mmCIF file of C-alpha atoms in Angstrom:
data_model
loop_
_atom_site.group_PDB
_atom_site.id
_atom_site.type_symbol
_atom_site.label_atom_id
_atom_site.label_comp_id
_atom_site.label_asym_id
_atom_site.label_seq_id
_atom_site.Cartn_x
_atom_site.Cartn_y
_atom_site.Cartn_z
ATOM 1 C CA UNK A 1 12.734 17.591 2.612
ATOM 2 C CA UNK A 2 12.900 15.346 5.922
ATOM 3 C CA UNK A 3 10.385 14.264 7.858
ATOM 4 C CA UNK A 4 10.959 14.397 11.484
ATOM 5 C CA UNK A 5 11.231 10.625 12.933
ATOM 6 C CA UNK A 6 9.024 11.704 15.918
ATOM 7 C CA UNK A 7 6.264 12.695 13.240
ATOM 8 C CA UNK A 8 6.321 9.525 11.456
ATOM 9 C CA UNK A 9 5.643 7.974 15.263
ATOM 10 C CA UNK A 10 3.028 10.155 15.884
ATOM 11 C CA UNK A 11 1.341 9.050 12.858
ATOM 12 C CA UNK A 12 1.823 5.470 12.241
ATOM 13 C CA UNK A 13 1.156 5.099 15.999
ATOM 14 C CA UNK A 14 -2.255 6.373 15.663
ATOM 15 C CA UNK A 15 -4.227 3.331 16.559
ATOM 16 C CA UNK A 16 -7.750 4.450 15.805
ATOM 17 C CA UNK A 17 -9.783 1.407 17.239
ATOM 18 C CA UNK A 18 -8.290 1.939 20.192
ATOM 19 C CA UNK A 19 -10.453 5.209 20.444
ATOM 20 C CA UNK A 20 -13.738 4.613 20.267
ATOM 21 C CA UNK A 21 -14.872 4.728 23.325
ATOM 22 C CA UNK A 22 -14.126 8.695 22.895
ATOM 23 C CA UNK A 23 -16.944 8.781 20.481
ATOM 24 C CA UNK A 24 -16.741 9.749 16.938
ATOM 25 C CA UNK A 25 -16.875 14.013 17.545
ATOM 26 C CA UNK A 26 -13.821 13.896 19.744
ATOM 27 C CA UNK A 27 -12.243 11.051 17.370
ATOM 28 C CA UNK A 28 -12.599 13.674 14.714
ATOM 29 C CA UNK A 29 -11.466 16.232 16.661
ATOM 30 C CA UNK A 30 -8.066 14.721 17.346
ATOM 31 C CA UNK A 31 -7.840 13.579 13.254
ATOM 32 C CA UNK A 32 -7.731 17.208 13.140
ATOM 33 C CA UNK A 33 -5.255 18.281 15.731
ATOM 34 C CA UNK A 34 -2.966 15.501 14.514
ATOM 35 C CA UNK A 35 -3.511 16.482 10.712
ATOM 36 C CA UNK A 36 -3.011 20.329 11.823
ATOM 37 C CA UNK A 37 0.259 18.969 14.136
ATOM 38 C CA UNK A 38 1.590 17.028 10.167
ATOM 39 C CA UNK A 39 0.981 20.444 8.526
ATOM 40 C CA UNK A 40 2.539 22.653 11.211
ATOM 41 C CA UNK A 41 5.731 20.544 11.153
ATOM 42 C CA UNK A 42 6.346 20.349 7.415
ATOM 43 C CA UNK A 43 5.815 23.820 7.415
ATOM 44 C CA UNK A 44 8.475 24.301 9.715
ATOM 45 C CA UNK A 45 11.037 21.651 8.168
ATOM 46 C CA UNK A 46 10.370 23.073 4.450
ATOM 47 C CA UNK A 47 10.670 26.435 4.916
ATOM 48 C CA UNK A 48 14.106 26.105 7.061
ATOM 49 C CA UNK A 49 17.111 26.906 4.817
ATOM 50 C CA UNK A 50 18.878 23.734 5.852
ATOM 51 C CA UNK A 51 15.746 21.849 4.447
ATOM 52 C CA UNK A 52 16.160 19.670 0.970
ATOM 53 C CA UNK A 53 14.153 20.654 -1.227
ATOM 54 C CA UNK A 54 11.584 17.647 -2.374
ATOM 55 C CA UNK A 55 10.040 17.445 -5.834
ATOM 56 C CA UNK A 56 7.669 14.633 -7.113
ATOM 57 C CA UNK A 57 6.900 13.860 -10.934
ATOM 58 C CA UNK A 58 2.817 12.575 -11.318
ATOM 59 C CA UNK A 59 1.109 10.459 -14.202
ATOM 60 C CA UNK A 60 -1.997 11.846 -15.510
ATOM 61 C CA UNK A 61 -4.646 11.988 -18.581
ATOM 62 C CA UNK A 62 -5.966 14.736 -20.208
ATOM 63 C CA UNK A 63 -9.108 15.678 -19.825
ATOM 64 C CA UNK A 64 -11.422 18.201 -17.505
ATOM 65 C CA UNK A 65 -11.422 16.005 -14.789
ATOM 66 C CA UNK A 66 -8.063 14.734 -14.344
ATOM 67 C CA UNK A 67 -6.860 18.860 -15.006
ATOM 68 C CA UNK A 68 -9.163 18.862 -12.076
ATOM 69 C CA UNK A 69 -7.469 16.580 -10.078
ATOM 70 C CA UNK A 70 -4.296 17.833 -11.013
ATOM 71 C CA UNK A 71 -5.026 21.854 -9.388
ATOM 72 C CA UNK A 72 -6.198 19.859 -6.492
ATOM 73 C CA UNK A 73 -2.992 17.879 -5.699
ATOM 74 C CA UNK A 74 -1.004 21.150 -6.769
ATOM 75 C CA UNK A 75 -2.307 22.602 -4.239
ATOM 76 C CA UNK A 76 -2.182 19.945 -1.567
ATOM 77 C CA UNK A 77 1.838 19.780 -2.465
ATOM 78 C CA UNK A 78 1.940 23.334 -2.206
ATOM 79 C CA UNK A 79 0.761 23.524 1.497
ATOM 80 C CA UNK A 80 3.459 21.003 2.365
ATOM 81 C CA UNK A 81 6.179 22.982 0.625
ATOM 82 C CA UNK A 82 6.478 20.061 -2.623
ATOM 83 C CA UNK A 83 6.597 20.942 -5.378
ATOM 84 C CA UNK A 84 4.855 18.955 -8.179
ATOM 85 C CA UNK A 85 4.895 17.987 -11.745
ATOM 86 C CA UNK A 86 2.197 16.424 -13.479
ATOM 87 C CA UNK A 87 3.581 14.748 -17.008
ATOM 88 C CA UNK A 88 0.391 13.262 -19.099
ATOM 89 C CA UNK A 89 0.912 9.426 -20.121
ATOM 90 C CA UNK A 90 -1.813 6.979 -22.265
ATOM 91 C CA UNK A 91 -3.102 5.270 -18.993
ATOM 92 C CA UNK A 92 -1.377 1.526 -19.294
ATOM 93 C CA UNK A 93 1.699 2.948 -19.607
ATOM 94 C CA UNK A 94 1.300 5.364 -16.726
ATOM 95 C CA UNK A 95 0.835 2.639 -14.280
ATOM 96 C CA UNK A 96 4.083 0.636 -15.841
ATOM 97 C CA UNK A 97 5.979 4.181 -15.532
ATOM 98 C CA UNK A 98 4.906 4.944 -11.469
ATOM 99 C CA UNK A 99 4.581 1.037 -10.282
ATOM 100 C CA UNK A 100 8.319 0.669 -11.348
ATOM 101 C CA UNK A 101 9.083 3.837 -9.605
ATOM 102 C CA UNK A 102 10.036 5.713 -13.107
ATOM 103 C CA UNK A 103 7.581 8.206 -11.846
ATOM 104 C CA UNK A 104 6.604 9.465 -7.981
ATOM 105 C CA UNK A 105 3.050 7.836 -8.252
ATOM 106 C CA UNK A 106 -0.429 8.819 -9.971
ATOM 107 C CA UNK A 107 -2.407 12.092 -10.028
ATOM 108 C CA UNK A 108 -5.692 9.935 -9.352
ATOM 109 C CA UNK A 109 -7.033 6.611 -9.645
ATOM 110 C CA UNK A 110 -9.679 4.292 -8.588
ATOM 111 C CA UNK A 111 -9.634 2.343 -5.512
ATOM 112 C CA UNK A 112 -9.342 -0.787 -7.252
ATOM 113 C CA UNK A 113 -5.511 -0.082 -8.159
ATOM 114 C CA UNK A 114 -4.616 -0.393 -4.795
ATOM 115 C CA UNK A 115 -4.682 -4.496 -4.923
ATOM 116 C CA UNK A 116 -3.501 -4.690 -8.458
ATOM 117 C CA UNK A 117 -0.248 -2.634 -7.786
ATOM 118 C CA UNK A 118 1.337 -3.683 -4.571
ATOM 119 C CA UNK A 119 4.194 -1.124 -4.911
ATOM 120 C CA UNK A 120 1.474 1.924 -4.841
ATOM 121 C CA UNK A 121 0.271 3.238 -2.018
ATOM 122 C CA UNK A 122 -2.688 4.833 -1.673
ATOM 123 C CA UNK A 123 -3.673 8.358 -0.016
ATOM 124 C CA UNK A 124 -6.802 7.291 1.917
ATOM 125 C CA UNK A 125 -8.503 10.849 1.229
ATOM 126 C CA UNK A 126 -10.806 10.310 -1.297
ATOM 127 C CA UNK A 127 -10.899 13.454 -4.187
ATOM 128 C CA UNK A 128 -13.331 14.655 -6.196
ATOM 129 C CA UNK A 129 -15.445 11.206 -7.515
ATOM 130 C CA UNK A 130 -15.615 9.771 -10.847
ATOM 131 C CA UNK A 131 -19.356 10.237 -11.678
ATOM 132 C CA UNK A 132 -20.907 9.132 -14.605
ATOM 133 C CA UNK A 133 -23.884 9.967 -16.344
ATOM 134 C CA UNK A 134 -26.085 9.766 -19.936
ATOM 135 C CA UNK A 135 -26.291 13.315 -21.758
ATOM 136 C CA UNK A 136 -28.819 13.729 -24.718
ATOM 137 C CA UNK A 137 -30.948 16.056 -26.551
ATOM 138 C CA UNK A 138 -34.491 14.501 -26.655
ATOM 139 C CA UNK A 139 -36.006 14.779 -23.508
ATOM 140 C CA UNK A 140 -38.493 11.915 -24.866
ATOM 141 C CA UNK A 141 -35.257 9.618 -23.827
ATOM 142 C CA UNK A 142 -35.313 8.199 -20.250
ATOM 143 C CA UNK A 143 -32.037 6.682 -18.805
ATOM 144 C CA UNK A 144 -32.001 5.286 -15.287
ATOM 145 C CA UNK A 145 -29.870 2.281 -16.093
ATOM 146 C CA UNK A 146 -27.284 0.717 -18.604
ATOM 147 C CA UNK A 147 -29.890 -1.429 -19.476
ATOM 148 C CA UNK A 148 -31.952 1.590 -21.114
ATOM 149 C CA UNK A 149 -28.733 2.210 -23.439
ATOM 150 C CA UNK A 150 -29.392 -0.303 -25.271
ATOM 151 C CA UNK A 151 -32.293 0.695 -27.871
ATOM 152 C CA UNK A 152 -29.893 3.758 -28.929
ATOM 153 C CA UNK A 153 -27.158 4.993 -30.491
ATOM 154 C CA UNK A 154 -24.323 5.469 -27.977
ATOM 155 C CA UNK A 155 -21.192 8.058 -27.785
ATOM 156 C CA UNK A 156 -18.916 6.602 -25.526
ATOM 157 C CA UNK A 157 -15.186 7.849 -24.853
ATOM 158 C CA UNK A 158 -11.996 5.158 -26.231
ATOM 159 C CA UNK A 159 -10.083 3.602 -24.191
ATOM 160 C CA UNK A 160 -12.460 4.078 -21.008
ATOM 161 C CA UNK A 161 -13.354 0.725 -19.664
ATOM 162 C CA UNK A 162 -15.940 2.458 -17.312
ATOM 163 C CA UNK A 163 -17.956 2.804 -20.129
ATOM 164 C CA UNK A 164 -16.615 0.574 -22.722
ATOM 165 C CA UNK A 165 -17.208 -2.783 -20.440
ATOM 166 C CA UNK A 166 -21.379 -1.647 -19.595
ATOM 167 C CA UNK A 167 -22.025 -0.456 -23.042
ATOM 168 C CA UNK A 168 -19.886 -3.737 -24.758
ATOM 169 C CA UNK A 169 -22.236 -5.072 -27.384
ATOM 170 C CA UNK A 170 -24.030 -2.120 -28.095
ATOM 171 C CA UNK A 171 -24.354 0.540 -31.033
ATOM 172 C CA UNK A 172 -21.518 2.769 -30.011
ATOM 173 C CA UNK A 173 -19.268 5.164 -31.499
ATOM 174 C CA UNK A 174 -16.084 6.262 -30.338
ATOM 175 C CA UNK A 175 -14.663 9.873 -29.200
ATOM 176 C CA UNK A 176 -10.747 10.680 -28.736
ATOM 177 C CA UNK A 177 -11.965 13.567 -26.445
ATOM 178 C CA UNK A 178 -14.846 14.929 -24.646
ATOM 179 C CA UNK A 179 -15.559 17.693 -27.319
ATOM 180 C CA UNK A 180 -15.700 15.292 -29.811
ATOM 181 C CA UNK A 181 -18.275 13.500 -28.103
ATOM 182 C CA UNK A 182 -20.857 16.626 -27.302
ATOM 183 C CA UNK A 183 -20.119 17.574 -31.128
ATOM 184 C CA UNK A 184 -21.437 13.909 -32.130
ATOM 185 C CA UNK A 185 -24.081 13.988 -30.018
ATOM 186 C CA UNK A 186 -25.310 17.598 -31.200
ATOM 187 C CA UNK A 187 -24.963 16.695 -34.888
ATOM 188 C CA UNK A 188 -27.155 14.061 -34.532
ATOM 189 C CA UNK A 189 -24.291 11.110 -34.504
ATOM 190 C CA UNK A 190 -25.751 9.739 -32.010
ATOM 191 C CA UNK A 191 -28.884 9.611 -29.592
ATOM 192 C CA UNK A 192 -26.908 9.400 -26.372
ATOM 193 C CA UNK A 193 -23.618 10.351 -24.806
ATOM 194 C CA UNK A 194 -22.197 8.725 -21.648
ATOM 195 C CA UNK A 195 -18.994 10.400 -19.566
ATOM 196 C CA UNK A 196 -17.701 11.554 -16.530
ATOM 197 C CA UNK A 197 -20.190 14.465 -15.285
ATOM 198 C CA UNK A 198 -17.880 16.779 -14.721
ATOM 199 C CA UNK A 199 -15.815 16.895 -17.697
ATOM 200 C CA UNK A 200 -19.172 16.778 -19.980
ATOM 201 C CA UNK A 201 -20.547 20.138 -17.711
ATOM 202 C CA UNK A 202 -17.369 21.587 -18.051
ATOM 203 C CA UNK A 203 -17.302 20.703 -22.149
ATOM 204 C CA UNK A 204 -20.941 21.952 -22.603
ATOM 205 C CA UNK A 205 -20.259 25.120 -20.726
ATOM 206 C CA UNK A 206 -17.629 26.098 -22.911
ATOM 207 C CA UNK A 207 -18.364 25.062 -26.425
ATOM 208 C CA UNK A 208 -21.908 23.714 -26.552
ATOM 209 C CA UNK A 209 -23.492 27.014 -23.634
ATOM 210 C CA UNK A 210 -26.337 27.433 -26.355
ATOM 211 C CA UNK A 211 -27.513 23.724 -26.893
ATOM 212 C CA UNK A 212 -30.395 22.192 -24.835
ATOM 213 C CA UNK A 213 -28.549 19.165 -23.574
ATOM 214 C CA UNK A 214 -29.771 17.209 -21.081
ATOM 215 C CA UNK A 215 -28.365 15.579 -18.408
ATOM 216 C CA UNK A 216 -30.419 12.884 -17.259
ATOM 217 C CA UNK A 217 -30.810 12.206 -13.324
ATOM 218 C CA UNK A 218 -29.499 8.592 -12.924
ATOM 219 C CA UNK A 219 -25.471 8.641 -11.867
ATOM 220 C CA UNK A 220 -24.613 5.381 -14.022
ATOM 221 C CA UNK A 221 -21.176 5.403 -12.250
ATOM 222 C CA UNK A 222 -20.066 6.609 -8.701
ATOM 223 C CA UNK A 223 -16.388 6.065 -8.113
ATOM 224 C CA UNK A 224 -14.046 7.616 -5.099
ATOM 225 C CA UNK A 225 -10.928 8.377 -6.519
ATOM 226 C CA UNK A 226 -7.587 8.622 -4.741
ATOM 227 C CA UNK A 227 -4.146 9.892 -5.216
ATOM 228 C CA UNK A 228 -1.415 7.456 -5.170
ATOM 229 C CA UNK A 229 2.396 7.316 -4.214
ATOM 230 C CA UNK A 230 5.218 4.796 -5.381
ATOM 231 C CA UNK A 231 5.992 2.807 -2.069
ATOM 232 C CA UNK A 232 10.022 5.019 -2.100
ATOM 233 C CA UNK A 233 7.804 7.726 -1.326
ATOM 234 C CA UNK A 234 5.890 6.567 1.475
ATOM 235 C CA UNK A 235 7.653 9.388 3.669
ATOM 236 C CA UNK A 236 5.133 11.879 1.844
ATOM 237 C CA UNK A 237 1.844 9.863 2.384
ATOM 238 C CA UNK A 238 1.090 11.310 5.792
ATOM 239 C CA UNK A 239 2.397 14.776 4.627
ATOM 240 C CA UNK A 240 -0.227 14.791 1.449
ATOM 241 C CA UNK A 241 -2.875 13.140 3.613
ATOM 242 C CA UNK A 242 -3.028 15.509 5.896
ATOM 243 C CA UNK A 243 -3.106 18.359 3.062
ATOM 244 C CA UNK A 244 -6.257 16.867 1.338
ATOM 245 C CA UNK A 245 -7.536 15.843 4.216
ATOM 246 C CA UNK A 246 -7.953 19.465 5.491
ATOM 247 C CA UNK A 247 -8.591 21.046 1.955
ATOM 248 C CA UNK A 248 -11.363 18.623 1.966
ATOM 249 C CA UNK A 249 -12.644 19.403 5.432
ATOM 250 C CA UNK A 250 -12.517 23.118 4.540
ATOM 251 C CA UNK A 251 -14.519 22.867 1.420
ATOM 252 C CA UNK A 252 -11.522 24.024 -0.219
ATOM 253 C CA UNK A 253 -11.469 20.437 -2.801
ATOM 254 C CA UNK A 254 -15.335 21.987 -3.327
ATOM 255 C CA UNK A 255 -14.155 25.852 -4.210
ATOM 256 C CA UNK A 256 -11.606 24.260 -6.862
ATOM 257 C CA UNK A 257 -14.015 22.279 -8.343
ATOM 258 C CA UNK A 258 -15.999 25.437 -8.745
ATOM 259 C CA UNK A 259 -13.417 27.095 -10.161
ATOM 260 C CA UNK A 260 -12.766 24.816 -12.970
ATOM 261 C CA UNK A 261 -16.522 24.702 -13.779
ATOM 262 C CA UNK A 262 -16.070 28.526 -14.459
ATOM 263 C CA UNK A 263 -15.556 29.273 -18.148
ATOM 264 C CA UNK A 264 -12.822 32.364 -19.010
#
């Protein structure tokens, strides 16, 4: 698919600082006529017959939240007339496989990746964040920091440094996946579980619906998370952008996240 020249103006021209004095409703209000203007037009160009059609190959991970992440993008490539395929790689590899351009970018990543991988760009709409939190099944147990980890036994998930790196020095035992580590922590493996919050609601609700597990109240991790492009690609980025942007003002990143949650 092409992009129109005179939409790739109208975009990278958009010098925001330049509008404050408008105040931040009408600011808002012309994000959205421009985002609407991105949509309208790729609309247009993708469903001519004259139009190339434009596929992109993404890295992710399996588990609940990256499947997440991956019916959110689907989506957003979807409105722009892109279609996408999502091919699961061990993370390390991932980013060698997408930095080098062997793939069309990452499904979703931290913010952090950004400095560390020059030839990435990031999609500055954030998605649904990486939040972490303790699980157990003695309410006697109070969590409100890593610190109060320490006196137990820990389930943590392999080859996560969000939780690996806190927890390093601690009694833990390792999970390969996310029903391993409920099925630890309800046969009395261990005293605790730490993961992302929505893959452990989604893992509870669908093998564990009977068990009295507890999440307790203190987010140990809060991370925005954003999709990212390989810098040949940088055509798309105000394309995709403007997707997410709108499924997000729409509450339509909220109704998916919903929808996963939901247990067939």
């Amino acid at each position: 698919m092409h992009i129109p020249f005179a939409l790739r103006v109208i975009w990278i021209n958009l010098d925001i600082p330049s509008l404050n004095s408008l105040g931040e409703a009408a600011i808002h209000d012309l994000q959205k006529f421009l985002f609407g203007l991105i949509l309208a037009a790729a609309a247009l160009v993708s469903s001519s017959p004259l139009a190339e059609e434009r596929h992109v190959t993404l890295s992710y991970f399996e588990s609940p939240f990256q499947n997440l992440q991956v019916d959110i993008l689907s989506e957003a490539y979807k409105r722009i007339g892109i279609s996408a395929t999502f091919t699961p790689f061990p993370g390390a590899r991932a980013l060698k496989m997408s930095s080098t351009g062997q793939l069309d970018g990452e499904t979703n990543r931290i913010g952090k990746i950004k400095g560390k991988y020059p030839t990435l760009i990031q999609v500055p709409v954030p998605m649904h964040p990486l939040i972490g939190a303790a699980f157990s099944m003695d309410r006697s147990i109070k969590i409100e920091s890593w610190e109060d980890l320490k006196p137990y036994d820990i389930g943590v998930m392999r080859g996560v440094p969000f939780y690996e790196k806190p927890t390093e020095g601690m009694d833990r035992t390792y999970a390969n996946d996310y029903k391993q580590l409920f099925n630890m922590l309800v046969h009395d493996r261990v005293d605790i579980v730490v993961g992302t919050t929505f893959s452990s609601r989604k893992t509870i609700a669908e093998n564990y619906p009977h068990q009295e597990i507890m999440k307790h109240k203190a987010n140990l991790i809060y991370i925005d998370t954003f999709h990212y492009l390989h810098e040949k690609n940088k055509d798309l980025v105000p394309l995709i952008q403007a997707s997410l942007q709108e499924m997000r003002d729409s509450g339509r990143i909220d109704e998916i996240v919903q929808e996963n949650l939901k247990v067939n």
